[in-house]
Amino acid sequence: MTDSGDDARKYAFKLLSYRGRSENELRERLAKKGFPEKAVDHALKNLKEAGYIDDAALALNLKRQALNNRLLGYNGAKLLMLKRGLSIQTVESALGFDEDLEIRNAKKLLGKKLKSAGNDLSVSERRRLWNFLARRGYSFSTIEKSLRNFNLKREDEE
């Protein structure tokens, strides 16, 4: 492609017009597009100075999306943010841990999943729900507290 810093900046603007991106994410995309490292550095420096790249603000936005909209656990939210190219320090400073929020989210997710099942679960249903919450990034203690209100029914009662 070209080595122009201006072209790299234009391409970065195009990428940012679709969704917020971390500095690392933009760096990878620009390098993949074929821009030399010097042009990428110059473009990212200009965008950062102008306020178009803010990893801390992106981390807070992703936290809100992960915890409130997608109902992920903190581990799931952390993984999502790390996949988006944010540093571990930025992720941990944005996340913080609120066990009550995580338990509320897990119960809300279970409520959606079990609209008509009632409070009696078979061992296999409980195991499926446990695995479902674990895949969403909930911790062991949160899953245990969330499933505590459900009674186990014997398999032969079904």
PDB file of C-alpha atoms in Angstrom:
ATOM      1  CA  MET A   1       0.000   0.000   0.000  1.00  0.00           C
ATOM      2  CA  THR A   2       1.272   3.481   0.705  1.00  0.00           C
ATOM      3  CA  ASP A   3       3.536   4.724   3.461  1.00  0.00           C
ATOM      4  CA  SER A   4       1.711   7.984   3.946  1.00  0.00           C
ATOM      5  CA  GLY A   5       0.845   8.805   7.541  1.00  0.00           C
ATOM      6  CA  ASP A   6      -2.167  10.743   6.271  1.00  0.00           C
ATOM      7  CA  ASP A   7      -3.551   7.663   4.501  1.00  0.00           C
ATOM      8  CA  ALA A   8      -3.021   5.603   7.653  1.00  0.00           C
ATOM      9  CA  ARG A   9      -4.897   8.232   9.671  1.00  0.00           C
ATOM     10  CA  LYS A  10      -7.772   8.233   7.167  1.00  0.00           C
ATOM     11  CA  TYR A  11      -8.016   4.459   7.326  1.00  0.00           C
ATOM     12  CA  ALA A  12      -7.955   4.577  11.135  1.00  0.00           C
ATOM     13  CA  PHE A  13     -10.811   7.122  11.042  1.00  0.00           C
ATOM     14  CA  LYS A  14     -12.742   4.765   8.805  1.00  0.00           C
ATOM     15  CA  LEU A  15     -12.241   1.917  11.293  1.00  0.00           C
ATOM     16  CA  LEU A  16     -13.269   4.140  14.195  1.00  0.00           C
ATOM     17  CA  SER A  17     -16.440   5.155  12.371  1.00  0.00           C
ATOM     18  CA  TYR A  18     -17.715   1.577  12.703  1.00  0.00           C
ATOM     19  CA  ARG A  19     -17.029   1.150  16.433  1.00  0.00           C
ATOM     20  CA  GLY A  20     -14.633   2.180  19.174  1.00  0.00           C
ATOM     21  CA  ARG A  21     -11.267   0.499  18.998  1.00  0.00           C
ATOM     22  CA  SER A  22      -8.274   0.267  21.288  1.00  0.00           C
ATOM     23  CA  GLU A  23      -4.899   1.635  20.264  1.00  0.00           C
ATOM     24  CA  ASN A  24      -3.532  -1.896  20.004  1.00  0.00           C
ATOM     25  CA  GLU A  25      -6.461  -3.001  17.832  1.00  0.00           C
ATOM     26  CA  LEU A  26      -5.915  -0.068  15.453  1.00  0.00           C
ATOM     27  CA  ARG A  27      -2.176  -0.717  15.336  1.00  0.00           C
ATOM     28  CA  GLU A  28      -2.779  -4.333  14.299  1.00  0.00           C
ATOM     29  CA  ARG A  29      -5.360  -3.416  11.654  1.00  0.00           C
ATOM     30  CA  LEU A  30      -3.170  -0.706  10.122  1.00  0.00           C
ATOM     31  CA  ALA A  31      -0.153  -3.021  10.031  1.00  0.00           C
ATOM     32  CA  LYS A  32      -2.286  -5.745   8.455  1.00  0.00           C
ATOM     33  CA  LYS A  33      -3.395  -3.252   5.797  1.00  0.00           C
ATOM     34  CA  GLY A  34       0.247  -2.748   4.870  1.00  0.00           C
ATOM     35  CA  PHE A  35       1.129   0.613   6.388  1.00  0.00           C
ATOM     36  CA  PRO A  36       4.717   0.906   7.619  1.00  0.00           C
ATOM     37  CA  GLU A  37       5.320   1.153  11.342  1.00  0.00           C
ATOM     38  CA  LYS A  38       6.417   4.789  11.150  1.00  0.00           C
ATOM     39  CA  ALA A  39       3.160   5.840   9.430  1.00  0.00           C
ATOM     40  CA  VAL A  40       1.122   3.817  11.924  1.00  0.00           C
ATOM     41  CA  ASP A  41       2.898   5.431  14.880  1.00  0.00           C
ATOM     42  CA  HIS A  42       2.382   8.910  13.445  1.00  0.00           C
ATOM     43  CA  ALA A  43      -1.310   8.326  12.708  1.00  0.00           C
ATOM     44  CA  LEU A  44      -2.024   6.838  16.143  1.00  0.00           C
ATOM     45  CA  LYS A  45      -0.144   9.649  17.872  1.00  0.00           C
ATOM     46  CA  ASN A  46      -2.261  12.245  16.062  1.00  0.00           C
ATOM     47  CA  LEU A  47      -5.515  10.413  16.818  1.00  0.00           C
ATOM     48  CA  LYS A  48      -4.606  10.001  20.473  1.00  0.00           C
ATOM     49  CA  GLU A  49      -3.705  13.689  20.832  1.00  0.00           C
ATOM     50  CA  ALA A  50      -7.023  14.641  19.208  1.00  0.00           C
ATOM     51  CA  GLY A  51      -8.914  12.398  21.655  1.00  0.00           C
ATOM     52  CA  TYR A  52     -10.178   9.834  19.151  1.00  0.00           C
ATOM     53  CA  ILE A  53      -8.350   6.994  20.877  1.00  0.00           C
ATOM     54  CA  ASP A  54      -9.013   6.561  24.602  1.00  0.00           C
ATOM     55  CA  ASP A  55      -8.483   3.059  25.933  1.00  0.00           C
ATOM     56  CA  ALA A  56      -9.807   3.926  29.419  1.00  0.00           C
ATOM     57  CA  ALA A  57     -13.112   5.221  28.016  1.00  0.00           C
ATOM     58  CA  LEU A  58     -13.381   2.196  25.719  1.00  0.00           C
ATOM     59  CA  ALA A  59     -12.800  -0.095  28.714  1.00  0.00           C
ATOM     60  CA  LEU A  60     -15.635   1.548  30.664  1.00  0.00           C
ATOM     61  CA  ASN A  61     -17.956   1.278  27.652  1.00  0.00           C
ATOM     62  CA  LEU A  62     -17.105  -2.400  27.145  1.00  0.00           C
ATOM     63  CA  LYS A  63     -17.634  -3.033  30.858  1.00  0.00           C
ATOM     64  CA  ARG A  64     -21.120  -1.555  30.654  1.00  0.00           C
ATOM     65  CA  GLN A  65     -21.951  -3.582  27.555  1.00  0.00           C
ATOM     66  CA  ALA A  66     -20.608  -6.827  29.006  1.00  0.00           C
ATOM     67  CA  LEU A  67     -22.167  -6.580  32.457  1.00  0.00           C
ATOM     68  CA  ASN A  68     -25.452  -4.803  31.740  1.00  0.00           C
ATOM     69  CA  ASN A  69     -26.392  -5.788  28.196  1.00  0.00           C
ATOM     70  CA  ARG A  70     -24.801  -9.192  27.677  1.00  0.00           C
ATOM     71  CA  LEU A  71     -24.994 -10.232  31.367  1.00  0.00           C
ATOM     72  CA  LEU A  72     -21.489 -11.680  31.378  1.00  0.00           C
ATOM     73  CA  GLY A  73     -19.652 -12.473  34.587  1.00  0.00           C
ATOM     74  CA  TYR A  74     -16.519 -10.536  35.473  1.00  0.00           C
ATOM     75  CA  ASN A  75     -14.247 -13.178  33.968  1.00  0.00           C
ATOM     76  CA  GLY A  76     -16.265 -13.061  30.740  1.00  0.00           C
ATOM     77  CA  ALA A  77     -16.124  -9.259  30.688  1.00  0.00           C
ATOM     78  CA  LYS A  78     -12.383  -9.344  31.325  1.00  0.00           C
ATOM     79  CA  LEU A  79     -11.843 -11.789  28.468  1.00  0.00           C
ATOM     80  CA  LEU A  80     -13.969  -9.675  26.114  1.00  0.00           C
ATOM     81  CA  MET A  81     -11.949  -6.567  26.945  1.00  0.00           C
ATOM     82  CA  LEU A  82      -8.613  -8.348  26.569  1.00  0.00           C
ATOM     83  CA  LYS A  83      -9.681  -9.698  23.164  1.00  0.00           C
ATOM     84  CA  ARG A  84     -10.355  -6.122  22.078  1.00  0.00           C
ATOM     85  CA  GLY A  85      -6.684  -5.262  22.637  1.00  0.00           C
ATOM     86  CA  LEU A  86      -6.870  -3.465  25.968  1.00  0.00           C
ATOM     87  CA  SER A  87      -3.992  -3.871  28.408  1.00  0.00           C
ATOM     88  CA  ILE A  88      -4.510  -5.902  31.566  1.00  0.00           C
ATOM     89  CA  GLN A  89      -3.926  -2.791  33.705  1.00  0.00           C
ATOM     90  CA  THR A  90      -6.633  -0.843  31.840  1.00  0.00           C
ATOM     91  CA  VAL A  91      -9.051  -3.756  32.095  1.00  0.00           C
ATOM     92  CA  GLU A  92      -8.521  -4.320  35.814  1.00  0.00           C
ATOM     93  CA  SER A  93      -8.794  -0.619  36.661  1.00  0.00           C
ATOM     94  CA  ALA A  94     -12.063  -0.325  34.699  1.00  0.00           C
ATOM     95  CA  LEU A  95     -13.672  -3.514  35.968  1.00  0.00           C
ATOM     96  CA  GLY A  96     -13.429  -3.536  39.714  1.00  0.00           C
ATOM     97  CA  PHE A  97     -15.419  -6.347  41.331  1.00  0.00           C
ATOM     98  CA  ASP A  98     -18.951  -6.099  42.707  1.00  0.00           C
ATOM     99  CA  GLU A  99     -20.098  -9.520  43.876  1.00  0.00           C
ATOM    100  CA  ASP A 100     -23.692  -8.358  44.382  1.00  0.00           C
ATOM    101  CA  LEU A 101     -23.924  -7.149  40.775  1.00  0.00           C
ATOM    102  CA  GLU A 102     -22.475 -10.411  39.502  1.00  0.00           C
ATOM    103  CA  ILE A 103     -24.972 -12.468  41.529  1.00  0.00           C
ATOM    104  CA  ARG A 104     -27.871 -10.270  40.348  1.00  0.00           C
ATOM    105  CA  ASN A 105     -26.766 -10.722  36.731  1.00  0.00           C
ATOM    106  CA  ALA A 106     -26.437 -14.484  37.148  1.00  0.00           C
ATOM    107  CA  LYS A 107     -29.921 -14.706  38.668  1.00  0.00           C
ATOM    108  CA  LYS A 108     -31.349 -12.529  35.907  1.00  0.00           C
ATOM    109  CA  LEU A 109     -29.726 -14.777  33.315  1.00  0.00           C
ATOM    110  CA  LEU A 110     -31.084 -17.878  35.062  1.00  0.00           C
ATOM    111  CA  GLY A 111     -34.529 -16.278  35.161  1.00  0.00           C
ATOM    112  CA  LYS A 112     -34.447 -15.764  31.404  1.00  0.00           C
ATOM    113  CA  LYS A 113     -33.229 -19.299  30.853  1.00  0.00           C
ATOM    114  CA  LEU A 114     -35.798 -20.913  33.164  1.00  0.00           C
ATOM    115  CA  LYS A 115     -38.977 -18.925  32.571  1.00  0.00           C
ATOM    116  CA  SER A 116     -41.300 -21.871  33.101  1.00  0.00           C
ATOM    117  CA  ALA A 117     -39.138 -24.508  34.771  1.00  0.00           C
ATOM    118  CA  GLY A 118     -40.011 -23.614  38.360  1.00  0.00           C
ATOM    119  CA  ASN A 119     -37.663 -24.056  41.301  1.00  0.00           C
ATOM    120  CA  ASP A 120     -37.091 -27.816  40.967  1.00  0.00           C
ATOM    121  CA  LEU A 121     -34.126 -28.865  38.865  1.00  0.00           C
ATOM    122  CA  SER A 122     -32.851 -32.300  38.031  1.00  0.00           C
ATOM    123  CA  VAL A 123     -29.166 -33.011  38.452  1.00  0.00           C
ATOM    124  CA  SER A 124     -28.617 -32.827  34.691  1.00  0.00           C
ATOM    125  CA  GLU A 125     -30.519 -29.506  34.432  1.00  0.00           C
ATOM    126  CA  ARG A 126     -28.448 -28.077  37.272  1.00  0.00           C
ATOM    127  CA  ARG A 127     -25.249 -29.258  35.590  1.00  0.00           C
ATOM    128  CA  ARG A 128     -26.318 -27.644  32.288  1.00  0.00           C
ATOM    129  CA  LEU A 129     -27.080 -24.363  34.059  1.00  0.00           C
ATOM    130  CA  TRP A 130     -23.773 -24.536  35.919  1.00  0.00           C
ATOM    131  CA  ASN A 131     -21.893 -24.994  32.649  1.00  0.00           C
ATOM    132  CA  PHE A 132     -23.931 -22.236  30.986  1.00  0.00           C
ATOM    133  CA  LEU A 133     -22.979 -19.723  33.676  1.00  0.00           C
ATOM    134  CA  ALA A 134     -19.348 -20.874  33.674  1.00  0.00           C
ATOM    135  CA  ARG A 135     -19.143 -20.281  29.904  1.00  0.00           C
ATOM    136  CA  ARG A 136     -20.485 -16.763  30.476  1.00  0.00           C
ATOM    137  CA  GLY A 137     -17.570 -16.049  32.829  1.00  0.00           C
ATOM    138  CA  TYR A 138     -19.189 -16.345  36.255  1.00  0.00           C
ATOM    139  CA  SER A 139     -17.064 -17.434  39.197  1.00  0.00           C
ATOM    140  CA  PHE A 140     -17.579 -20.665  41.144  1.00  0.00           C
ATOM    141  CA  SER A 141     -18.932 -18.876  44.213  1.00  0.00           C
ATOM    142  CA  THR A 142     -21.351 -16.763  42.163  1.00  0.00           C
ATOM    143  CA  ILE A 143     -22.722 -19.814  40.369  1.00  0.00           C
ATOM    144  CA  GLU A 144     -23.167 -21.648  43.662  1.00  0.00           C
ATOM    145  CA  LYS A 145     -24.996 -18.696  45.249  1.00  0.00           C
ATOM    146  CA  SER A 146     -27.193 -18.245  42.175  1.00  0.00           C
ATOM    147  CA  LEU A 147     -28.240 -21.889  42.038  1.00  0.00           C
ATOM    148  CA  ARG A 148     -28.741 -22.161  45.809  1.00  0.00           C
ATOM    149  CA  ASN A 149     -32.448 -21.213  45.555  1.00  0.00           C
ATOM    150  CA  PHE A 150     -33.254 -24.115  43.261  1.00  0.00           C
ATOM    151  CA  ASN A 151     -34.231 -27.506  44.695  1.00  0.00           C
ATOM    152  CA  LEU A 152     -32.811 -30.699  43.289  1.00  0.00           C
ATOM    153  CA  LYS A 153     -35.339 -33.259  42.181  1.00  0.00           C
ATOM    154  CA  ARG A 154     -34.499 -36.880  41.656  1.00  0.00           C
ATOM    155  CA  GLU A 155     -34.059 -38.073  38.084  1.00  0.00           C
ATOM    156  CA  ASP A 156     -36.785 -40.722  38.486  1.00  0.00           C
ATOM    157  CA  GLU A 157     -39.408 -38.046  39.330  1.00  0.00           C
ATOM    158  CA  GLU A 158     -39.386 -36.776  35.754  1.00  0.00           C
TER     159      GLU A 158
END
